[in-house]
Coordinates of C-alpha atoms and ligand atoms in Angstrom, one line a residue:
M1 CA 114.8 66.9 96.4
K2 CA 116.6 69.9 96.8
V3 CA 115.4 73.0 95.8
F4 CA 118.7 76.3 95.3
V5 CA 117.1 79.8 96.1
T6 CA 118.5 82.4 94.9
R7 CA 118.1 85.2 97.5
K8 CA 117.7 84.6 101.1
I9 CA 113.9 85.6 101.1
P10 CA 111.2 86.1 104.2
E11 CA 111.5 83.2 107.1
A12 CA 107.3 82.4 106.7
G13 CA 108.8 80.1 103.1
L14 CA 112.0 79.4 103.9
S15 CA 110.5 77.5 106.9
L16 CA 107.4 76.4 104.4
L17 CA 110.6 75.1 101.6
E18 CA 112.6 73.9 104.5
H19 CA 110.0 71.4 106.3
E20 CA 110.1 69.7 102.9
F21 CA 113.5 69.8 101.1
T22 CA 117.1 69.9 101.8
V23 CA 116.8 73.9 100.6
D24 CA 120.6 75.5 99.6
V25 CA 119.8 79.6 99.4
F26 CA 122.3 81.3 97.8
P27 CA 125.1 82.6 100.4
H28 CA 126.0 86.0 99.2
D29 CA 123.7 89.5 99.9
R30 CA 123.6 90.6 96.1
L31 CA 122.4 89.5 93.2
P32 CA 123.8 85.4 91.5
K33 CA 125.5 86.4 88.2
K34 CA 124.3 84.0 85.7
N35 CA 127.2 81.2 86.3
E36 CA 126.4 81.0 89.5
I37 CA 122.7 80.4 89.5
I38 CA 124.2 77.7 86.9
A39 CA 126.3 76.3 89.7
G40 CA 123.4 76.2 91.9
L41 CA 121.7 74.2 89.5
A42 CA 123.5 71.7 88.9
D43 CA 121.3 68.9 91.1
A44 CA 118.7 71.1 92.5
D45 CA 114.9 70.1 91.8
G46 CA 113.7 73.4 92.1
L47 CA 114.5 77.0 91.8
L48 CA 112.6 80.2 93.9
C49 CA 114.1 82.4 92.1
L50 CA 113.6 86.5 92.1
L51 CA 112.6 89.6 89.6
T52 CA 116.0 90.3 88.5
D53 CA 117.5 87.2 87.7
P54 CA 118.1 85.8 84.5
I55 CA 116.5 82.4 83.9
D56 CA 117.1 82.4 79.8
K57 CA 117.0 79.1 77.7
D58 CA 121.0 78.8 79.0
V59 CA 119.9 78.5 82.6
I60 CA 116.9 75.9 81.6
A61 CA 118.9 73.6 79.5
S62 CA 121.7 73.6 82.2
A63 CA 120.0 72.1 85.2
P64 CA 119.4 68.6 84.6
R65 CA 117.2 68.0 87.0
L66 CA 115.1 70.8 87.7
R67 CA 111.1 70.0 87.3
M68 CA 109.6 73.9 89.2
I69 CA 110.5 77.1 89.2
A70 CA 108.6 79.1 91.5
S71 CA 109.0 83.2 91.0
Y72 CA 109.2 85.6 94.0
A73 CA 106.8 87.6 91.7
V74 CA 104.1 88.5 89.9
G75 CA 106.1 89.9 86.3
Y76 CA 107.7 87.4 85.0
D77 CA 109.5 88.8 82.2
N78 CA 112.6 87.3 83.2
I79 CA 111.8 83.7 83.1
D80 CA 111.9 82.5 79.1
V81 CA 108.4 80.6 80.2
A82 CA 108.3 78.9 76.6
A83 CA 111.9 76.8 77.2
A84 CA 110.6 76.3 80.4
T85 CA 107.2 74.4 79.2
A86 CA 109.8 72.8 76.0
H87 CA 111.9 70.8 78.8
G88 CA 108.8 69.8 81.1
I89 CA 109.3 72.8 84.2
L90 CA 106.6 74.3 85.2
V91 CA 106.9 78.0 86.3
S92 CA 104.9 79.7 89.1
N93 CA 104.5 83.3 90.3
T94 CA 102.6 85.5 93.3
P95 CA 100.0 86.7 92.0
G96 CA 97.3 89.2 94.1
V97 CA 99.7 89.1 97.6
L98 CA 101.4 92.1 96.5
T99 CA 98.6 93.4 94.4
D100 CA 97.8 96.5 96.9
A101 CA 101.3 97.3 97.9
T102 CA 101.7 97.9 94.5
A103 CA 98.6 99.6 93.9
E104 CA 99.6 101.8 97.8
L105 CA 103.3 102.6 96.4
A106 CA 101.8 103.9 92.9
W107 CA 99.7 106.9 94.5
A108 CA 102.9 107.7 97.0
L109 CA 104.3 108.7 94.4
L110 CA 101.6 109.8 92.5
F111 CA 101.2 112.2 95.5
S112 CA 105.4 113.0 96.2
A113 CA 105.4 113.6 92.0
A114 CA 102.3 115.7 92.3
R115 CA 103.2 117.9 95.4
R116 CA 106.8 117.7 95.4
I117 CA 107.4 116.1 98.7
P118 CA 111.1 115.2 97.8
E119 CA 111.8 118.2 96.4
G120 CA 110.6 119.9 99.9
D121 CA 112.1 117.6 101.8
Q122 CA 115.9 118.9 100.2
F123 CA 115.2 122.3 100.7
C124 CA 114.2 121.7 104.2
R125 CA 117.4 119.6 104.9
Q126 CA 119.9 122.1 103.3
E127 CA 118.1 124.9 105.5
K128 CA 116.4 127.4 102.2
F129 CA 113.1 127.0 104.2
T130 CA 113.1 131.1 105.3
G131 CA 109.1 130.8 105.3
W132 CA 106.0 130.0 103.7
A133 CA 105.6 131.8 100.4
P134 CA 102.4 132.3 97.5
L135 CA 104.5 130.5 94.6
L136 CA 106.5 128.1 96.8
M137 CA 106.7 124.7 96.0
V138 CA 103.5 124.3 93.9
G139 CA 102.8 120.9 92.4
Q140 CA 99.3 120.1 91.3
A141 CA 96.1 119.5 92.2
I142 CA 95.0 115.7 93.4
S143 CA 91.5 115.6 94.1
G144 CA 88.7 115.7 90.8
K145 CA 91.3 115.3 88.0
T146 CA 91.3 112.6 85.3
L147 CA 93.8 109.7 86.3
G148 CA 94.3 107.1 83.3
I149 CA 95.6 103.9 83.4
I150 CA 97.0 101.7 81.3
G151 CA 96.2 98.7 81.4
A152 CA 93.9 97.7 84.5
G153 CA 94.7 94.2 85.3
R154 CA 95.0 93.4 88.7
I155 CA 97.3 96.1 90.1
G156 CA 95.8 98.7 87.7
T157 CA 92.5 98.3 88.7
A158 CA 93.2 98.4 92.7
M159 CA 95.6 101.6 91.7
A160 CA 92.1 103.2 90.2
L161 CA 89.5 102.0 93.5
K162 CA 92.0 103.3 95.8
S163 CA 91.5 107.1 93.7
K164 CA 87.1 106.9 95.5
G165 CA 87.9 109.3 98.1
F166 CA 89.5 111.9 95.8
D167 CA 86.6 111.8 93.4
M168 CA 89.0 111.6 90.4
N169 CA 87.2 110.7 86.6
V170 CA 88.6 107.5 85.6
L171 CA 90.6 106.5 82.2
Y172 CA 92.2 103.3 80.9
T173 CA 93.3 101.3 78.1
D174 CA 92.9 97.7 78.2
T175 CA 93.2 94.8 75.9
Q176 CA 89.2 94.4 77.1
P177 CA 86.6 96.2 78.9
N178 CA 86.7 96.1 82.9
P179 CA 83.5 96.0 84.6
T180 CA 84.6 97.0 87.8
L181 CA 85.7 99.9 86.7
E182 CA 83.0 100.9 85.0
R183 CA 80.8 99.6 87.5
E184 CA 82.3 101.1 90.5
L185 CA 84.3 104.2 89.2
N186 CA 81.8 105.2 86.2
A187 CA 85.2 104.6 84.2
T188 CA 85.8 104.5 80.4
L189 CA 88.0 102.3 78.1
V190 CA 89.9 104.9 75.7
S191 CA 92.1 104.0 73.2
L192 CA 96.2 105.0 74.4
P193 CA 96.4 108.3 72.4
D194 CA 93.0 109.6 73.8
L195 CA 94.3 108.2 77.7
L196 CA 97.2 110.9 77.2
H197 CA 96.1 113.6 75.5
Q198 CA 93.0 113.8 78.4
A199 CA 94.4 112.8 82.2
D200 CA 96.4 115.0 84.4
F201 CA 97.8 111.2 86.0
V202 CA 99.2 108.6 83.8
S203 CA 99.9 104.7 85.8
V204 CA 101.6 102.6 83.7
H205 CA 100.7 98.7 85.1
V206 CA 101.1 96.2 81.9
A207 CA 103.0 93.6 82.0
L208 CA 106.6 93.7 80.2
S209 CA 106.7 92.3 76.6
P210 CA 107.9 92.6 73.2
S211 CA 104.3 94.3 72.7
T212 CA 104.8 96.8 75.1
H213 CA 108.4 97.4 75.4
H214 CA 109.3 101.4 75.0
L215 CA 104.8 101.9 74.6
I216 CA 106.0 105.1 76.3
G217 CA 108.2 107.1 74.1
A218 CA 108.4 110.6 72.7
P219 CA 105.6 110.6 70.5
Q220 CA 103.0 109.5 73.8
L221 CA 105.1 111.7 75.7
R222 CA 104.7 114.5 74.3
M223 CA 100.8 113.9 73.9
M224 CA 100.6 114.8 77.5
K225 CA 99.3 117.8 79.1
P226 CA 102.0 119.9 80.5
N227 CA 100.7 119.6 84.3
A228 CA 100.5 116.0 83.7
V229 CA 102.3 113.3 85.9
L230 CA 103.5 110.1 84.8
I231 CA 104.2 106.9 87.0
N232 CA 105.3 103.8 86.6
T233 CA 105.3 100.4 89.3
S234 CA 105.5 97.4 86.1
R235 CA 108.4 97.5 84.5
G236 CA 111.5 100.1 83.5
P237 CA 111.4 99.0 79.6
I238 CA 107.7 100.3 79.0
I239 CA 109.3 103.6 79.4
D240 CA 111.3 105.4 76.7
E241 CA 113.8 106.3 79.6
T242 CA 116.0 108.6 77.4
A243 CA 112.7 110.3 76.4
L244 CA 111.0 110.9 79.2
A245 CA 114.2 112.3 80.6
T246 CA 114.1 114.8 78.0
A247 CA 110.2 115.3 78.5
L248 CA 110.6 116.3 82.0
K249 CA 114.1 118.6 81.5
E250 CA 112.0 120.5 79.0
H251 CA 108.6 120.4 80.7
W252 CA 106.7 118.3 78.3
I253 CA 105.4 117.3 81.5
F254 CA 104.8 118.2 85.3
S255 CA 106.8 115.0 86.2
A256 CA 107.3 111.6 87.5
G257 CA 107.7 109.4 90.0
L258 CA 109.3 105.7 89.0
D259 CA 110.0 102.8 91.0
V260 CA 110.9 100.6 87.8
Y261 CA 114.1 101.4 85.7
E262 CA 115.6 100.5 81.9
H263 CA 118.6 99.0 82.8
E264 CA 118.1 98.5 86.3
P265 CA 119.7 98.6 88.8
Q266 CA 120.9 101.7 87.1
I267 CA 119.8 105.0 87.0
P268 CA 120.7 107.1 84.5
K269 CA 122.9 110.5 85.5
T270 CA 120.0 112.6 83.4
L271 CA 117.2 111.2 85.5
R272 CA 119.1 111.8 89.0
S273 CA 119.9 115.3 87.7
L274 CA 116.2 116.6 87.6
P275 CA 114.6 117.3 90.6
N276 CA 110.9 116.8 88.6
V277 CA 110.9 113.0 89.2
V278 CA 110.7 110.9 92.2
L279 CA 113.2 107.5 92.4
A280 CA 112.0 104.6 94.2
P281 CA 114.4 101.2 94.7
H282 CA 111.7 99.1 92.8
V283 CA 110.0 98.7 96.3
G284 CA 106.3 98.4 95.2
S285 CA 106.0 95.3 97.3
A286 CA 108.1 95.9 99.4
T287 CA 105.9 95.8 102.6
M288 CA 106.1 93.0 105.6
D289 CA 102.7 91.7 104.3
A290 CA 103.2 91.4 100.7
R291 CA 106.6 90.2 101.4
S292 CA 106.0 87.5 103.9
N293 CA 103.2 86.4 101.4
M294 CA 105.1 86.3 98.5
A295 CA 107.6 83.9 100.3
R296 CA 104.4 81.8 101.2
M297 CA 103.4 81.4 98.1
A298 CA 106.1 80.7 96.3
A299 CA 107.2 77.6 98.9
E300 CA 103.4 76.5 97.9
N301 CA 103.5 76.6 94.3
M302 CA 107.1 75.2 94.7
I303 CA 105.9 72.6 97.0
A304 CA 103.2 71.5 95.0
G305 CA 104.9 71.5 92.1
L306 CA 107.9 69.4 93.6
H307 CA 104.7 67.0 95.0
G308 CA 103.7 66.6 91.2
Q309 CA 100.2 68.2 91.5
L310 CA 99.4 71.8 89.6
P311 CA 100.9 74.4 91.3
P312 CA 98.1 76.8 92.2
N313 CA 99.8 79.8 90.5
C314 CA 101.1 77.8 87.7
I315 CA 102.3 79.7 84.4
N316 CA 102.3 77.3 82.5
P317 CA 100.0 74.5 82.7
E318 CA 101.0 73.2 79.5
A319 CA 103.5 71.8 80.9
Y320 CA 101.6 70.2 83.6
R321 CA 99.4 68.4 81.6
K322 CA 102.5 66.9 79.5
K323 CA 103.6 65.0 82.1
I324 CA 100.4 63.7 82.7
Ligands
DGY401 C1 106.6 91.9 91.0 O1 106.6 90.9 91.6 O2 106.7 92.3 89.6 C2 107.2 93.3 91.2 O3 107.6 93.8 90.4 C3 108.1 93.5 93.2 O4 108.3 94.6 93.1

């Protein structure tokens, strides 16, 4: 059997795949175009793809032998799962192994945006630091403040739990109560408007879907406190980027820390020119540990799926049940 891999992934996963299958890795150090993915799938039984690959219904319909799609990511908004299911193709993702890495990056952005670290770094490099001053680079305090988590799933929960050392009041929104957060942090489930009105730090952790597209737009940004810091490590289109740029420029909120963008990899010039936003290049899961574990997990899903078993992290088990 043959597996097409759309970009070189860590050896931990590649070697597992190579042990079982003929593996064809997209040879260039860039994102493959849709027609290149289609070409790679001409005789492939399995596809190991990235979150940047558009695996839509055309790609799926064009692949005559495809039986398994193992995504090297936890978010799978780039894959038309319904179309895959209709074709009897199993789809898997990599949950859990990147939870801490992504929650850690959310905290790194929170600290950076609250305490203006990148701005201070630029200031020092440009030789503007002429001495300690009472009003130099004054930011926002974190300890004892209110943290608002939008979406208390795996990563949102990990982000909230890591607030323990900072003695924060934790609010969260979700479709259901989160007993861990309520037990461990005395966290309170509130409505989105209540969270936005009260939180000093707002961190977004929902998956992208039609119902979360532009969940944070101008009306929601207007609800936030002027000292508030907004963090997004989930998916760019959840925040209306034009509205966010206005909010930052006009100081409706204090600052933002972003790892994801609405039209990734493009980052609007307005955002790039603002000093009160910290920009990271979608590196939530970019630790050696997480990336190796993601590779291993994606490969294990692929091996199970192509050997006729239910992959451990299958998103559409109904496609498997249909087959047996
Ligand atoms: C994912 O896996 O969905 C993350 O966005 C990777 O950083």
